[in-house]
Coordinates of C-alpha atoms (C1' of nucleotides) in Angstrom, one line a residue:
Chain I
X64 CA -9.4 -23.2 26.4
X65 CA -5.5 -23.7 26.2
X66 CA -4.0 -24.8 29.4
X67 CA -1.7 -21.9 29.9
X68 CA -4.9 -19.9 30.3
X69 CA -6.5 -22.6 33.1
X70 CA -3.1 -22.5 34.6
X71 CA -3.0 -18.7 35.0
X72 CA -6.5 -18.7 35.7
X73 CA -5.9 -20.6 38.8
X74 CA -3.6 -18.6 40.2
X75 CA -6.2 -15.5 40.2
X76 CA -9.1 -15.0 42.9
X77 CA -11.7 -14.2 40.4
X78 CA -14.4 -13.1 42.8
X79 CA -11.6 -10.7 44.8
X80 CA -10.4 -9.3 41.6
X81 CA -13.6 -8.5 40.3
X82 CA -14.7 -6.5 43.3
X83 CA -11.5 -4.8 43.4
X84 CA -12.0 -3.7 39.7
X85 CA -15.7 -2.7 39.6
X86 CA -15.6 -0.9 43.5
X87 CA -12.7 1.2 41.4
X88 CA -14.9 1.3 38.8
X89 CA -17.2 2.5 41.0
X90 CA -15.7 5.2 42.9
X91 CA -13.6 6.5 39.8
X92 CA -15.2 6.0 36.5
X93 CA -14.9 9.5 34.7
X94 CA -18.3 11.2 34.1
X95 CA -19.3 11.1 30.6
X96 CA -22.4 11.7 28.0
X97 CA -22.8 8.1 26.9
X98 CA -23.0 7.2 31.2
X99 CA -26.2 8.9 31.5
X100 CA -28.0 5.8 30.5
X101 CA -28.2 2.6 29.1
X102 CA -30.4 3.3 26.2
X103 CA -29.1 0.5 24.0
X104 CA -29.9 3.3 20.8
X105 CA -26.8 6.0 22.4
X106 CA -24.8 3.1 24.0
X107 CA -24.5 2.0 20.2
X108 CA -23.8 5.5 18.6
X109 CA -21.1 5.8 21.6
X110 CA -19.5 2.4 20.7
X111 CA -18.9 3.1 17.2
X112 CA -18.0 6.4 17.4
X113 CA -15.6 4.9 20.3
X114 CA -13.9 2.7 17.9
X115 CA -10.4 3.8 17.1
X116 CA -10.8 7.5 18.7
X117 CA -9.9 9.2 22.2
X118 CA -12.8 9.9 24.4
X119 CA -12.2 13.4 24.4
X120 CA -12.5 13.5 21.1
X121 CA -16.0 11.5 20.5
X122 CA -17.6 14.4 23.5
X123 CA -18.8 16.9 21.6
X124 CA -19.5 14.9 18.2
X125 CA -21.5 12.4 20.6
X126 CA -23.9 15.4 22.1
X127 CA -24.0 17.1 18.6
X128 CA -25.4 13.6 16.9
X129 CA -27.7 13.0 19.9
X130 CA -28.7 16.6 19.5
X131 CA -29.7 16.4 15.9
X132 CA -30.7 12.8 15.8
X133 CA -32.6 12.2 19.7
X134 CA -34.2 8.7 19.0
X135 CA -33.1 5.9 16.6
X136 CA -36.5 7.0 14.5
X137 CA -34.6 10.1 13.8
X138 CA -31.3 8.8 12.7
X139 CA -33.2 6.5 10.2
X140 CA -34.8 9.1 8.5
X141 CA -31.7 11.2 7.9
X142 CA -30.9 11.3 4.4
X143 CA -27.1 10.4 3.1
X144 CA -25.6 13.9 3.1
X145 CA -26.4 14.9 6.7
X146 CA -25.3 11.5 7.9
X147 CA -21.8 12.4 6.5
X148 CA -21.9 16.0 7.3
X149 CA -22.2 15.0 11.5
X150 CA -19.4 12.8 11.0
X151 CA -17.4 14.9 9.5
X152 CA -13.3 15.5 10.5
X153 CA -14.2 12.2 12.9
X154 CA -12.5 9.8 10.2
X155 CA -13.2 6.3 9.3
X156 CA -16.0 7.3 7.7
X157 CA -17.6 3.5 6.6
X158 CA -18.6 3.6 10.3
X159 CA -21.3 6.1 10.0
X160 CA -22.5 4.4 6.5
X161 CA -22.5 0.9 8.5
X162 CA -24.6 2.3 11.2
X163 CA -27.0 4.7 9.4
X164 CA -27.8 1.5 7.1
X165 CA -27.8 -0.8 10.4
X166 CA -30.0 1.7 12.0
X167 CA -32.7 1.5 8.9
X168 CA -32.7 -2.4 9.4
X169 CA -33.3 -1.8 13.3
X170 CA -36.2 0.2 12.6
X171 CA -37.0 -1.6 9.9
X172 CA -37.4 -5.1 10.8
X173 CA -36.9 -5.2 14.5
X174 CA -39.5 -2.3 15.5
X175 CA -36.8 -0.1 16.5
X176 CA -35.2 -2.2 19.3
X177 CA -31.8 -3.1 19.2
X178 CA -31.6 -7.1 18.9
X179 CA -30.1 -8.2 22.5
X180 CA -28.9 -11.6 21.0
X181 CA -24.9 -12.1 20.2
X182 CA -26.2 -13.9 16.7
X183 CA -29.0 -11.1 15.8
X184 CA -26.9 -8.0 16.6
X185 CA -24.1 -9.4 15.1
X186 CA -25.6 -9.3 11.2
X187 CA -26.2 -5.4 11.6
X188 CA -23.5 -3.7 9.4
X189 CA -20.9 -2.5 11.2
X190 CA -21.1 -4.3 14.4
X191 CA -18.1 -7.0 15.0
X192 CA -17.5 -9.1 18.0
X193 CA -16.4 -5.5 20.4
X194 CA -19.4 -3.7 19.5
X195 CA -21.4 -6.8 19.7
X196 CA -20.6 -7.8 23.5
X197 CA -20.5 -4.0 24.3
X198 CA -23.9 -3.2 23.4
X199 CA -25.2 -6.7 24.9
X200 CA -23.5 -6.0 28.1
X201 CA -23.8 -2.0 28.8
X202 CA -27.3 -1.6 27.3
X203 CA -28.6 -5.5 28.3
X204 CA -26.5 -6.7 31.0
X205 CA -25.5 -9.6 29.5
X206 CA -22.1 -11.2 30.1
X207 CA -20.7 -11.3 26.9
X208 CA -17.1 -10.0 26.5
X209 CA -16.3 -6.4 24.9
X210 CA -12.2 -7.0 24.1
X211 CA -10.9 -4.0 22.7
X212 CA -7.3 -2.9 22.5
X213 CA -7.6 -1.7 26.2
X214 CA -8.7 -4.8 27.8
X215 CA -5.8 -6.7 25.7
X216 CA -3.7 -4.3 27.0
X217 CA -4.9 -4.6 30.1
X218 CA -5.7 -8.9 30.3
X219 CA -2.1 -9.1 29.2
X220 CA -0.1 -7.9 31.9
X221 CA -2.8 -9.5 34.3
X222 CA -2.6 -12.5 33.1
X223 CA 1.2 -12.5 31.8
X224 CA -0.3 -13.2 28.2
X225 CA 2.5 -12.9 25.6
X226 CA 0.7 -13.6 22.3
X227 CA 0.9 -11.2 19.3
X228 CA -2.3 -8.2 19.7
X229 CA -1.7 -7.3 16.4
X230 CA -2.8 -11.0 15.0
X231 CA -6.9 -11.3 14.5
X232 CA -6.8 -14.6 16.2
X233 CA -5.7 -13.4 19.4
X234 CA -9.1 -11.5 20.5
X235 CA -10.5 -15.0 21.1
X236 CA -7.9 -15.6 23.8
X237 CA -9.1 -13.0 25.5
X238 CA -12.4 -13.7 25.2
X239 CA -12.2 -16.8 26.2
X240 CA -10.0 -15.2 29.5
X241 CA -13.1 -12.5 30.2
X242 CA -16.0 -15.6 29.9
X243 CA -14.2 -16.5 32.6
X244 CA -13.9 -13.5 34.7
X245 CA -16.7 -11.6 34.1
X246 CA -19.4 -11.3 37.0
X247 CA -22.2 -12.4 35.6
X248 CA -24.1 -9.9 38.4
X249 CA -22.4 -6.7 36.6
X250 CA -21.4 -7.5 33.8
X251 CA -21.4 -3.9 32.2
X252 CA -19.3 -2.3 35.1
X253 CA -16.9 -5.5 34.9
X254 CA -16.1 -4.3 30.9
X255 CA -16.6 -0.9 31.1
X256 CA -14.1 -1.3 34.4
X257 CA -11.3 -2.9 32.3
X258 CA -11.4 -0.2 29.7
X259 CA -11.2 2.6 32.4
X260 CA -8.8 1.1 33.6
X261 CA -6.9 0.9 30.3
X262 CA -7.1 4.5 29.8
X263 CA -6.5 6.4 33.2
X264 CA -4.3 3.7 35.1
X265 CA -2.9 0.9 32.6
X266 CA -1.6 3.0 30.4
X267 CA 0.1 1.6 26.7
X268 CA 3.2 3.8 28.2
X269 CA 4.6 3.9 32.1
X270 CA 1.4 2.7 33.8
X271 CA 0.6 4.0 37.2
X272 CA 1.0 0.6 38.8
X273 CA 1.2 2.1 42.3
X274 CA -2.7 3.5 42.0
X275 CA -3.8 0.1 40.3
X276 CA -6.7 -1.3 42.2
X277 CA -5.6 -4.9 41.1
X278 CA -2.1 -4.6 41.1
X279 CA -1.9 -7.5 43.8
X280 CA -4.3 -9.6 41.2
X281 CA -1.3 -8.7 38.3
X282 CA 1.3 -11.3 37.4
X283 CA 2.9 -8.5 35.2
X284 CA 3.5 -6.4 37.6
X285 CA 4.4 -9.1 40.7
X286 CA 7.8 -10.2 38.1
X287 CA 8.1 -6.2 37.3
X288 CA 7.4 -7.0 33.2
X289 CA 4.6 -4.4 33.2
X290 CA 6.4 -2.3 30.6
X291 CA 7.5 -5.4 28.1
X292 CA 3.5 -5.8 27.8
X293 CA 1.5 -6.4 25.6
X294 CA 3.4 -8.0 22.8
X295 CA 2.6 -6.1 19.7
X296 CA 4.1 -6.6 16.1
X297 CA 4.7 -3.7 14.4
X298 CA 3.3 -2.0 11.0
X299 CA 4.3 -1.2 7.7
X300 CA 5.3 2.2 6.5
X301 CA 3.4 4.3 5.0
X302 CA 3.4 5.7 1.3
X303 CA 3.2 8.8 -0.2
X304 CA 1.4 10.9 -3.0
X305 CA 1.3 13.9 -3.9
X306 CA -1.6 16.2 -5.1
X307 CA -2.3 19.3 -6.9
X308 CA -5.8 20.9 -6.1
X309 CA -8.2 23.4 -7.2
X310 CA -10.2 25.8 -6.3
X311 CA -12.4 27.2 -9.2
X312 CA -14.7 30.0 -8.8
X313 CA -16.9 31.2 -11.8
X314 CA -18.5 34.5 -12.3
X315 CA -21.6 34.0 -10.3
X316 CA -19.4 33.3 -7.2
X317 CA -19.9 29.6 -7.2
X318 CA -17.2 27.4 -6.5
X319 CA -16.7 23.9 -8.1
X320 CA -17.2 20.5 -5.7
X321 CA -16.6 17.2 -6.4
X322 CA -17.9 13.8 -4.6
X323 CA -15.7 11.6 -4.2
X324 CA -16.7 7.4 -4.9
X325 CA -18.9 5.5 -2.4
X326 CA -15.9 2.8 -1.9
X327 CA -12.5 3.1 -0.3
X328 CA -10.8 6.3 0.9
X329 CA -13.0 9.1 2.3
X330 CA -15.9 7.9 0.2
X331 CA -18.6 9.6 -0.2
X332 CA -17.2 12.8 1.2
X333 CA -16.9 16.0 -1.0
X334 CA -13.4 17.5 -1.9
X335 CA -12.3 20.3 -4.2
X336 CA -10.9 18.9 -7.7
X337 CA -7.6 18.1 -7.7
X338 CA -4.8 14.9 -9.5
X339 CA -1.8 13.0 -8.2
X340 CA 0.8 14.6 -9.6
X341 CA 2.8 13.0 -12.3
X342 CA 6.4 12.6 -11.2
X343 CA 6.9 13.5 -15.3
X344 CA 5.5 16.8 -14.9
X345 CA 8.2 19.4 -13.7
X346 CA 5.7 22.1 -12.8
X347 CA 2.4 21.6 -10.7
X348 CA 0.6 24.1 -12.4
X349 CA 1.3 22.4 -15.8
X350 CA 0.2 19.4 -14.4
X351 CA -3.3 20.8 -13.0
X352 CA -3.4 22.7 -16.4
X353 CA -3.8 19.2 -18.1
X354 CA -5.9 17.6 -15.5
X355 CA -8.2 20.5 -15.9
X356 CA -8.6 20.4 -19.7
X357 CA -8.2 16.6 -20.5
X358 CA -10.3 15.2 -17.5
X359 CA -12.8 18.6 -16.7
X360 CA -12.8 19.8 -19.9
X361 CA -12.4 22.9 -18.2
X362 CA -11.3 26.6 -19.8
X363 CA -9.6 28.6 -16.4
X364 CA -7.3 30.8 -15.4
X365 CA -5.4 29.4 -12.5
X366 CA -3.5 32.5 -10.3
X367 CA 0.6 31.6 -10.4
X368 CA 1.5 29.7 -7.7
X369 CA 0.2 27.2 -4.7
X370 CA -1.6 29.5 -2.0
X371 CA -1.3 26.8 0.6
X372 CA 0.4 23.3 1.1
X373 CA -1.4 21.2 3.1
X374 CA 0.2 18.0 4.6
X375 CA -2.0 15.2 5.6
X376 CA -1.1 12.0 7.5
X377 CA -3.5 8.8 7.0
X378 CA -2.8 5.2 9.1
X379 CA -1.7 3.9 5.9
X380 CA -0.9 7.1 3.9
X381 CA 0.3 10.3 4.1
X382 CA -0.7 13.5 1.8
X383 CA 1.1 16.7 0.4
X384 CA -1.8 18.8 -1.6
X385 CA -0.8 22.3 -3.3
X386 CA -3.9 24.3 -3.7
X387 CA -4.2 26.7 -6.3
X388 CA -7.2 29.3 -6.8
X389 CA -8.3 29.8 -10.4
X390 CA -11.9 31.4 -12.3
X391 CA -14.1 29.5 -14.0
X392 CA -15.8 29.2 -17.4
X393 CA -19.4 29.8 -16.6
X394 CA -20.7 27.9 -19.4
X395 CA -18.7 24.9 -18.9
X396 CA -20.1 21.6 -18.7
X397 CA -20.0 19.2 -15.6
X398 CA -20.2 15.5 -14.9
X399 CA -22.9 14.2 -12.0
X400 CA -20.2 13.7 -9.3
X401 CA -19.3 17.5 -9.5
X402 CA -21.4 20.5 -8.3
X403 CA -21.3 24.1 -8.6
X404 CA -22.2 25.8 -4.9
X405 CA -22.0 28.9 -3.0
X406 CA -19.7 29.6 -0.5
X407 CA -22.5 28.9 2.6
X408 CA -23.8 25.7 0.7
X409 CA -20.1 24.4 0.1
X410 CA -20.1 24.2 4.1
X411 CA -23.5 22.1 4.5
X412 CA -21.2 19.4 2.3
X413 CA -19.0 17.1 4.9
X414 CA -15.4 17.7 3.6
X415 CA -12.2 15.8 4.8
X416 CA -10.3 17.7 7.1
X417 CA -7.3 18.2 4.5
X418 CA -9.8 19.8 2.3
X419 CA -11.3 21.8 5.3
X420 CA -7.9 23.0 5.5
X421 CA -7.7 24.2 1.5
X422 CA -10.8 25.7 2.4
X423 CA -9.8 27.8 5.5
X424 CA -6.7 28.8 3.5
X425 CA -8.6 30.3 0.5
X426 CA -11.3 32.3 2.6
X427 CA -8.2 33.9 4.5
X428 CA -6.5 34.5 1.2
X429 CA -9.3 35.7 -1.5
X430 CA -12.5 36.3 0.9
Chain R
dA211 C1' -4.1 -13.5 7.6
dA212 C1' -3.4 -9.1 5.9
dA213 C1' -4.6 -4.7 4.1
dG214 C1' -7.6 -0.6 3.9
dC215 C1' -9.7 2.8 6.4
dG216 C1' -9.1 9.2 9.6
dG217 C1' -7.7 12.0 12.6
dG218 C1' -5.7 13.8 16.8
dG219 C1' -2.3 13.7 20.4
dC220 C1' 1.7 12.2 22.8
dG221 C1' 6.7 11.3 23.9
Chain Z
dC163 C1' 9.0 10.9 13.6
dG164 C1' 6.2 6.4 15.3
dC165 C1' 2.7 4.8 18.2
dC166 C1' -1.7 4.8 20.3
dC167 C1' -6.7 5.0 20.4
dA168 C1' -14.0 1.6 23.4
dG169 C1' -12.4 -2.0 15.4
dC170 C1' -14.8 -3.6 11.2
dT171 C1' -14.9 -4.9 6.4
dT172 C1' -12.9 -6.5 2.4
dT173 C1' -9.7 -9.2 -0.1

DNA sequence: AAAGCGGGGCG
DNA sequence: CGCCCAGCTTT
């Protein structure tokens, strides 16, 4: 441990502060699905779907998955599509491939119990060193640390820690700071009381110091530098492409579907055909026209212009699609990664939420 | 160590 | 418009 750390350290009363944080805790935790119990099963679904994504926003998807997939069993035995399809429009999609194939290993090899060891929970896909410590500590009551951007946020106006968040390294100086925090009697209030208190009262922007139930435990706040923390580099921008999209209807009222690759962006997930377009090409619909022929093979008639533009903003990537409607050659000829469906089995497919939004468009338009 | 990976909401 | 969110994997 770096002296700065032991220095600070010594200047907090550990066993005050952490009764002050977990009676808060206590008293004003919000009440919420994954709270019910400590079933390490749903306290791992939680934490995953947790990562990188409002509360309010993992509710519902969190009580529909539980719904549809009650016990770990369950989830195992799911096949690929519906595993995508109850993820769908919740992004960072790898998650739910990591923890369907984690889940398969659980029940697997491990009898269908969730290893409660920091080096055997930690070779399941998808669980890193937060998920890890959360699902050791909430489900097992062990008093491993859980630092998530929250308790960073949090730990570093406590503890006046100026170090960079954004850098990788960092975590493990706050790790080391919770080993030595943490009440080893509650160790699952003690983390899930940090991260409250990163979202209702340490706040990223104008936190509401005056209702803090450790403010007299925060060195931030006692020099008034509350609003200078955390320390956080910032990101690159963000690039652009632009696509032209298609959707193809032949004469039996079946549309055309496409899957996109098992690696990198959205994979996996179903889309409606479309191309970057060319910067070369002055019109879109020329464009499409030779994406269709030279890459489908495709005979269509594509209506004249774009029914809807649909922008789409990524972290690292940002969207503009034109969609236009067009018929299709019945007899043509399609590759594996394409289907031809109806309009209800099209919505059984999980489809990104850009190409939910072709989708709404057309039916409004054409249906 | 840095980049890739979703989507929604907020100021 | 940029930034934030109960991060992990790959390169």
């Amino acid at each position: 441990m770096k002296d700065s750390l032991k220095n600070t350290l010594s200047q907090i009363d550990i066993k005050q502060f952490q009764h002050d944080l977990i009676s808060w805790f206590i008293e004003e935790q919000r009440d919420l699905p994954w709270r019910k119990d400590a079933d390490p099963y749903k306290v791992w679904v939680s934490e995953i779907m947790l990562q990188q994504t409002k509360v309010d926003t993992v509710i519902p998807y969190f009580d529909r998955f539980l719904k549809k997939f009650p016990t770990i069993e369950s989830f195992a035995a799911a096949d690929d599509e519906a595993v995508l399809k109850i993820w769908e429009g919740l992004g960072y999609y790898s998650r739910v491939r990591n923890l369907h194939s984690a889940v398969k290993e659980v029940v697997g090899n491990y009898g269908g119990v969730v290893p409660d060891t920091q080096e055997e929970i930690s070779k399941l896909k998808g669980v890193g060193p937060y998920t890890a410590g959360a699902v050791l500590s909430i489900a097992y009551g062990k008093p491993e640390p859980a630092v998530d951007g929250n308790v960073m946020r949090v730990l570093s106006r406590i503890m006046l820690i100026r170090e960079d968040i954004a850098k990788a390294s960092t975590r493990k100086v706050f790790e080391a700071a919770v080993r030595e925090l943490i009440d080893h009697e509650h160790p699952s209030f003690f983390n899930q009381a940090l991260m409250e208190l990163g979202a209702l009262i340490c706040t990223p922007t104008s936190p509401a110091c005056l209702l803090c139930p450790v403010r007299d435990h925060c060195l931030a706040f006692e020099d008034g530098v509350q609003s200078e923390l955390p320390i956080k580099s910032r990101k690159k921008k963000t690039r652009h492409v632009d696509l032209i999209a298609t959707v193809l209807k032949n004469n039996k009222e079946e549309f055309l579907i496409r899957k996109r690759p098992n690696k990198g962006l959205l994979a996996g997930l179903w889309e409606f055909p479309n191309v970057e377009r060319n910067i070369h090409f002055e019109q879109s619909k020329a464009a499409l026209q030779a994406y269709l022929i030279q890459d489908l093979q495709l005979e269509t008639k594509l209506e004249n212009g774009a029914f809807v533009r649909v922008d789409h903003v990524f972290t690292h990537l940002t969207w503009t699609i034109d969609a236009f409607a067009g018929e299709l050659n019945p007899n043509i000829e399609i590759g594996q990664e394409y289907k031809l469906v109806t309009k209800d089995a099209l919505e059984e497919y999980a489809f990104p939420v850009s190409h939910q939004k072709i989708w709404q468009a057309y039916k409004k338009q054409f249906a």
